[in-house]
mmCIF file of C-alpha atoms in Angstrom:
data_model
loop_
_atom_site.group_PDB
_atom_site.id
_atom_site.type_symbol
_atom_site.label_atom_id
_atom_site.label_comp_id
_atom_site.label_asym_id
_atom_site.label_seq_id
_atom_site.Cartn_x
_atom_site.Cartn_y
_atom_site.Cartn_z
ATOM 1 C CA GLU A 1 -96.202 -12.468 10.638
ATOM 2 C CA VAL A 2 -93.013 -12.667 8.574
ATOM 3 C CA HIS A 3 -89.777 -12.787 10.551
ATOM 4 C CA LEU A 4 -86.247 -12.906 9.180
ATOM 5 C CA LEU A 5 -83.530 -13.278 11.802
ATOM 6 C CA GLY A 6 -79.997 -12.786 10.563
ATOM 7 C CA SER A 7 -76.941 -13.996 12.453
ATOM 8 C CA GLY A 8 -73.283 -14.890 12.031
ATOM 9 C CA GLY A 9 -71.738 -11.460 11.643
ATOM 10 C CA GLY A 10 -68.645 -10.334 13.490
ATOM 11 C CA LEU A 11 -65.076 -9.146 13.208
ATOM 12 C CA VAL A 12 -62.864 -10.988 10.736
ATOM 13 C CA GLN A 13 -59.402 -10.318 9.338
ATOM 14 C CA PRO A 14 -58.854 -9.514 5.664
ATOM 15 C CA GLY A 15 -58.702 -12.733 3.695
ATOM 16 C CA GLY A 16 -60.840 -14.540 6.236
ATOM 17 C CA SER A 17 -64.201 -16.247 5.950
ATOM 18 C CA LEU A 18 -67.584 -15.950 7.597
ATOM 19 C CA ARG A 19 -70.967 -17.624 7.123
ATOM 20 C CA LEU A 20 -74.146 -15.663 7.633
ATOM 21 C CA SER A 21 -77.485 -17.292 8.360
ATOM 22 C CA CYS A 22 -81.040 -16.019 8.099
ATOM 23 C CA ALA A 23 -83.792 -17.953 9.853
ATOM 24 C CA ALA A 24 -87.200 -17.408 8.298
ATOM 25 C CA SER A 25 -90.650 -17.838 9.797
ATOM 26 C CA GLY A 26 -94.225 -16.734 9.198
ATOM 27 C CA PHE A 27 -94.378 -17.741 5.537
ATOM 28 C CA THR A 28 -93.772 -20.763 3.304
ATOM 29 C CA PHE A 29 -90.010 -20.311 2.917
ATOM 30 C CA SER A 30 -89.647 -22.872 0.146
ATOM 31 C CA SER A 31 -92.000 -20.901 -2.118
ATOM 32 C CA TYR A 32 -90.015 -17.687 -2.280
ATOM 33 C CA ALA A 33 -86.769 -16.446 -3.749
ATOM 34 C CA MET A 34 -84.461 -14.773 -1.251
ATOM 35 C CA SER A 35 -81.613 -12.282 -1.351
ATOM 36 C CA TRP A 36 -78.822 -10.660 0.588
ATOM 37 C CA VAL A 37 -78.433 -6.881 0.471
ATOM 38 C CA ARG A 38 -75.702 -4.966 2.289
ATOM 39 C CA GLN A 39 -75.160 -1.437 3.504
ATOM 40 C CA ALA A 40 -71.700 -0.098 4.275
ATOM 41 C CA PRO A 41 -71.517 2.381 7.176
ATOM 42 C CA GLY A 42 -73.156 5.655 6.143
ATOM 43 C CA LYS A 43 -73.698 4.416 2.577
ATOM 44 C CA GLY A 44 -76.528 3.260 0.350
ATOM 45 C CA LEU A 45 -77.923 -0.205 -0.195
ATOM 46 C CA GLU A 46 -76.124 -2.703 -2.444
ATOM 47 C CA TRP A 47 -77.638 -5.940 -3.716
ATOM 48 C CA VAL A 48 -75.259 -8.840 -3.054
ATOM 49 C CA SER A 49 -76.857 -12.102 -4.126
ATOM 50 C CA SER A 50 -80.132 -13.888 -4.838
ATOM 51 C CA ILE A 51 -81.352 -17.477 -4.919
ATOM 52 C CA ASP A 52 -84.561 -18.917 -6.349
ATOM 53 C CA ASP A 53 -87.108 -20.821 -4.285
ATOM 54 C CA SER A 54 -85.602 -24.257 -4.948
ATOM 55 C CA GLY A 55 -81.972 -23.211 -4.596
ATOM 56 C CA ASP A 56 -81.127 -24.136 -8.174
ATOM 57 C CA ILE A 57 -80.564 -20.645 -9.590
ATOM 58 C CA THR A 58 -78.236 -18.113 -8.004
ATOM 59 C CA SER A 59 -76.888 -14.712 -8.997
ATOM 60 C CA TYR A 60 -74.257 -12.373 -7.596
ATOM 61 C CA GLY A 61 -73.146 -8.795 -7.774
ATOM 62 C CA ASP A 62 -69.817 -8.237 -9.524
ATOM 63 C CA SER A 63 -68.139 -7.093 -6.302
ATOM 64 C CA VAL A 64 -68.649 -10.492 -4.619
ATOM 65 C CA LYS A 65 -68.741 -12.911 -7.551
ATOM 66 C CA GLY A 66 -66.316 -15.797 -7.021
ATOM 67 C CA ARG A 67 -65.913 -15.032 -3.301
ATOM 68 C CA PHE A 68 -69.433 -15.356 -1.859
ATOM 69 C CA THR A 69 -71.840 -18.287 -2.141
ATOM 70 C CA ILE A 70 -75.554 -18.112 -1.405
ATOM 71 C CA SER A 71 -77.476 -21.239 -0.445
ATOM 72 C CA ARG A 72 -80.602 -22.314 1.378
ATOM 73 C CA ASP A 73 -81.949 -25.249 3.350
ATOM 74 C CA ASN A 74 -85.702 -25.358 2.848
ATOM 75 C CA SER A 75 -86.057 -28.113 5.454
ATOM 76 C CA LYS A 76 -84.654 -25.687 8.045
ATOM 77 C CA ASN A 77 -86.224 -22.496 6.637
ATOM 78 C CA THR A 78 -82.772 -20.957 6.550
ATOM 79 C CA LEU A 79 -80.821 -18.860 4.058
ATOM 80 C CA TYR A 80 -77.027 -18.720 4.076
ATOM 81 C CA LEU A 81 -74.229 -16.572 2.725
ATOM 82 C CA GLN A 82 -70.739 -18.045 2.745
ATOM 83 C CA MET A 83 -68.224 -15.215 2.463
ATOM 84 C CA ASN A 84 -64.607 -16.024 1.607
ATOM 85 C CA SER A 85 -61.544 -13.887 0.850
ATOM 86 C CA LEU A 86 -63.080 -11.006 2.739
ATOM 87 C CA ARG A 87 -61.863 -7.474 2.104
ATOM 88 C CA ALA A 88 -62.144 -4.237 4.061
ATOM 89 C CA GLU A 89 -64.712 -3.006 1.548
ATOM 90 C CA ASP A 90 -67.018 -5.893 2.491
ATOM 91 C CA THR A 91 -67.568 -4.225 5.862
ATOM 92 C CA ALA A 92 -71.313 -3.611 6.075
ATOM 93 C CA VAL A 93 -74.584 -4.560 7.659
ATOM 94 C CA TYR A 94 -75.915 -7.551 5.739
ATOM 95 C CA TYR A 95 -79.673 -7.890 5.392
ATOM 96 C CA CYS A 96 -81.533 -10.940 4.210
ATOM 97 C CA ALA A 97 -84.627 -10.068 2.223
ATOM 98 C CA LYS A 98 -87.636 -11.966 0.950
ATOM 99 C CA LYS A 99 -88.553 -11.445 -2.671
ATOM 100 C CA ARG A 100 -92.067 -11.104 -4.065
ATOM 101 C CA GLY A 101 -93.686 -10.469 -7.412
ATOM 102 C CA ALA A 102 -92.503 -10.954 -10.968
ATOM 103 C CA PRO A 103 -90.092 -9.424 -11.519
ATOM 104 C CA HIS A 104 -89.076 -9.598 -7.897
ATOM 105 C CA TYR A 105 -88.758 -6.811 -5.361
ATOM 106 C CA PHE A 106 -88.017 -7.070 -1.628
ATOM 107 C CA ASP A 107 -91.103 -7.103 0.581
ATOM 108 C CA TYR A 108 -89.589 -8.088 3.942
ATOM 109 C CA TRP A 109 -86.123 -7.525 5.342
ATOM 110 C CA GLY A 110 -84.316 -9.032 8.313
ATOM 111 C CA GLN A 111 -82.845 -6.869 11.047
ATOM 112 C CA GLY A 112 -79.322 -7.096 9.655
ATOM 113 C CA THR A 113 -76.054 -8.504 10.899
ATOM 114 C CA LEU A 114 -72.822 -6.484 10.985
ATOM 115 C CA VAL A 115 -69.697 -7.785 9.297
ATOM 116 C CA THR A 116 -66.467 -5.931 10.020
ATOM 117 C CA VAL A 117 -63.341 -6.805 8.056
ATOM 118 C CA SER A 118 -60.284 -5.377 9.738
ATOM 119 C CA SER A 119 -56.879 -6.378 11.012
ATOM 120 C CA ASP B 1 -75.667 -1.683 -14.836
ATOM 121 C CA ILE B 2 -78.595 0.693 -14.408
ATOM 122 C CA GLN B 3 -77.681 3.729 -12.317
ATOM 123 C CA MET B 4 -80.318 5.191 -10.021
ATOM 124 C CA THR B 5 -80.017 8.871 -9.113
ATOM 125 C CA GLN B 6 -82.072 10.252 -6.252
ATOM 126 C CA SER B 7 -82.648 13.894 -5.481
ATOM 127 C CA PRO B 8 -82.397 15.669 -3.223
ATOM 128 C CA SER B 9 -79.942 13.843 -0.971
ATOM 129 C CA THR B 10 -81.321 15.717 2.035
ATOM 130 C CA LEU B 11 -84.713 17.321 2.442
ATOM 131 C CA SER B 12 -85.790 19.546 5.317
ATOM 132 C CA ALA B 13 -89.496 19.757 6.055
ATOM 133 C CA SER B 14 -92.020 20.244 8.829
ATOM 134 C CA VAL B 15 -94.935 18.266 10.176
ATOM 135 C CA GLY B 16 -97.905 18.801 7.892
ATOM 136 C CA ASP B 17 -95.811 19.559 4.794
ATOM 137 C CA ARG B 18 -95.997 17.792 1.450
ATOM 138 C CA VAL B 19 -92.689 16.585 -0.003
ATOM 139 C CA THR B 20 -91.581 14.986 -3.246
ATOM 140 C CA ILE B 21 -88.486 12.852 -3.829
ATOM 141 C CA THR B 22 -87.278 12.115 -7.358
ATOM 142 C CA CYS B 23 -85.512 9.031 -8.670
ATOM 143 C CA ARG B 24 -84.068 8.837 -12.193
ATOM 144 C CA ALA B 25 -82.859 5.710 -13.942
ATOM 145 C CA SER B 26 -79.987 5.738 -16.430
ATOM 146 C CA GLN B 27 -82.161 3.767 -18.870
ATOM 147 C CA SER B 28 -85.798 2.795 -19.076
ATOM 148 C CA ILE B 29 -87.002 0.453 -16.331
ATOM 149 C CA SER B 30 -90.678 0.533 -17.360
ATOM 150 C CA LYS B 31 -92.567 0.572 -14.055
ATOM 151 C CA TRP B 32 -90.262 -1.752 -12.135
ATOM 152 C CA LEU B 33 -89.380 0.568 -9.288
ATOM 153 C CA ALA B 34 -89.756 0.204 -5.531
ATOM 154 C CA TRP B 35 -89.465 2.713 -2.695
ATOM 155 C CA TYR B 36 -88.311 1.830 0.819
ATOM 156 C CA GLN B 37 -88.251 3.733 4.102
ATOM 157 C CA GLN B 38 -85.367 3.199 6.504
ATOM 158 C CA LYS B 39 -84.946 4.508 10.028
ATOM 159 C CA PRO B 40 -81.552 4.642 11.792
ATOM 160 C CA GLY B 41 -80.355 1.221 12.845
ATOM 161 C CA LYS B 42 -83.345 -0.503 11.273
ATOM 162 C CA ALA B 43 -84.008 -2.550 8.178
ATOM 163 C CA PRO B 44 -85.640 -0.971 5.125
ATOM 164 C CA LYS B 45 -89.415 -1.213 4.876
ATOM 165 C CA LEU B 46 -91.259 -1.551 1.564
ATOM 166 C CA LEU B 47 -93.572 1.388 0.806
ATOM 167 C CA ILE B 48 -94.299 1.295 -2.920
ATOM 168 C CA TYR B 49 -93.769 -1.302 -5.670
ATOM 169 C CA LYS B 50 -94.383 -1.239 -9.416
ATOM 170 C CA ALA B 51 -93.826 2.513 -9.235
ATOM 171 C CA SER B 52 -97.251 3.358 -7.818
ATOM 172 C CA SER B 53 -98.672 0.354 -5.925
ATOM 173 C CA LEU B 54 -98.979 1.001 -2.207
ATOM 174 C CA GLU B 55 -97.828 -1.828 0.048
ATOM 175 C CA ASN B 56 -100.431 -3.095 2.538
ATOM 176 C CA GLY B 57 -100.435 -1.088 5.739
ATOM 177 C CA VAL B 58 -98.629 1.933 4.282
ATOM 178 C CA PRO B 59 -100.575 5.174 4.813
ATOM 179 C CA SER B 60 -102.347 6.583 1.769
ATOM 180 C CA ARG B 61 -100.465 9.826 2.408
ATOM 181 C CA CYS B 62 -97.656 8.112 0.486
ATOM 182 C CA SER B 63 -97.900 7.826 -3.256
ATOM 183 C CA GLY B 64 -95.627 6.968 -6.145
ATOM 184 C CA SER B 65 -95.710 7.818 -9.805
ATOM 185 C CA GLY B 66 -93.667 7.622 -12.982
ATOM 186 C CA SER B 67 -92.504 5.201 -15.626
ATOM 187 C CA GLY B 68 -89.563 4.792 -17.927
ATOM 188 C CA THR B 69 -86.723 6.772 -16.379
ATOM 189 C CA GLU B 70 -88.329 9.275 -14.014
ATOM 190 C CA PHE B 71 -90.199 8.494 -10.812
ATOM 191 C CA THR B 72 -91.426 10.365 -7.763
ATOM 192 C CA LEU B 73 -92.391 9.537 -4.205
ATOM 193 C CA THR B 74 -94.760 12.017 -2.604
ATOM 194 C CA ILE B 75 -95.661 12.137 1.068
ATOM 195 C CA SER B 76 -98.388 14.540 2.095
ATOM 196 C CA ASN B 77 -99.320 15.809 5.550
ATOM 197 C CA LEU B 78 -95.950 14.750 6.979
ATOM 198 C CA GLN B 79 -96.094 13.051 10.364
ATOM 199 C CA PRO B 80 -93.245 12.693 12.886
ATOM 200 C CA ASP B 81 -92.941 8.994 11.961
ATOM 201 C CA ASP B 82 -92.141 9.936 8.334
ATOM 202 C CA PHE B 83 -88.763 11.462 9.124
ATOM 203 C CA ALA B 84 -86.390 8.808 7.810
ATOM 204 C CA THR B 85 -84.258 7.932 4.787
ATOM 205 C CA TYR B 86 -85.970 6.868 1.560
ATOM 206 C CA HIS B 87 -84.391 4.611 -1.063
ATOM 207 C CA CYS B 88 -85.503 3.830 -4.586
ATOM 208 C CA GLN B 89 -84.614 0.539 -6.282
ATOM 209 C CA GLN B 90 -84.977 -0.737 -9.822
ATOM 210 C CA TYR B 91 -85.843 -4.369 -10.401
ATOM 211 C CA ASN B 92 -86.102 -4.269 -14.177
ATOM 212 C CA SER B 93 -82.770 -5.986 -14.700
ATOM 213 C CA ASN B 94 -79.972 -7.711 -12.832
ATOM 214 C CA PRO B 95 -78.036 -6.344 -11.003
ATOM 215 C CA TRP B 96 -80.807 -4.768 -8.942
ATOM 216 C CA THR B 97 -79.614 -1.292 -8.033
ATOM 217 C CA PHE B 98 -80.549 1.345 -5.494
ATOM 218 C CA GLY B 99 -80.348 5.099 -5.314
ATOM 219 C CA LEU B 100 -78.082 6.623 -2.661
ATOM 220 C CA GLY B 101 -81.041 7.619 -0.522
ATOM 221 C CA THR B 102 -82.841 10.797 0.509
ATOM 222 C CA LYS B 103 -82.753 11.784 4.162
ATOM 223 C CA LEU B 104 -85.945 13.542 5.194
ATOM 224 C CA GLU B 105 -85.290 15.638 8.267
ATOM 225 C CA ILE B 106 -87.068 18.225 10.331
#
């Protein structure tokens, strides 16, 4: 059974940094592209970033480009999101999601980790 | 970016009803559309991909249709477990974008 366990969220001041992690199990992690998707309180879903199976190709939404970095460690079955220069509008629940198909859609999602940016 | 417009934003229904949710794309996305169900405080769950393909384990009461710019999600014989928020998402082109969601309530 696929499990995605996100962690690392919390309260951070504007301008601060945070690193999210997503531990994967139940599938061959190194064979699948992965993504981060966020949801601000009471709002819709917003794609944040994606990474291919090897970690060589990454992409970002315009709202986080230059501030966030996605990475993965296939030896640890873990996905990361390094978030720098955080803003109040980055406040959201961050979900890691496994991608499937070509083109890709999201077939499994983690339980989410809450990031709150506030002074 | 491709804009996804869902309607209605809220839908009231009863157990046993049949409901339809519409999702429109601002430009053609062929058949590259997914539908997700989300319950409060939980992660989204994949229901439909490629506009009409039912994900394993999803009841056949759910069905999707459409191509190009207009898509629908239909749920027949509503069950208590179906009351949730539904999101559409296009994966035709980066950035992948979602509709604002449709809350299905009793």
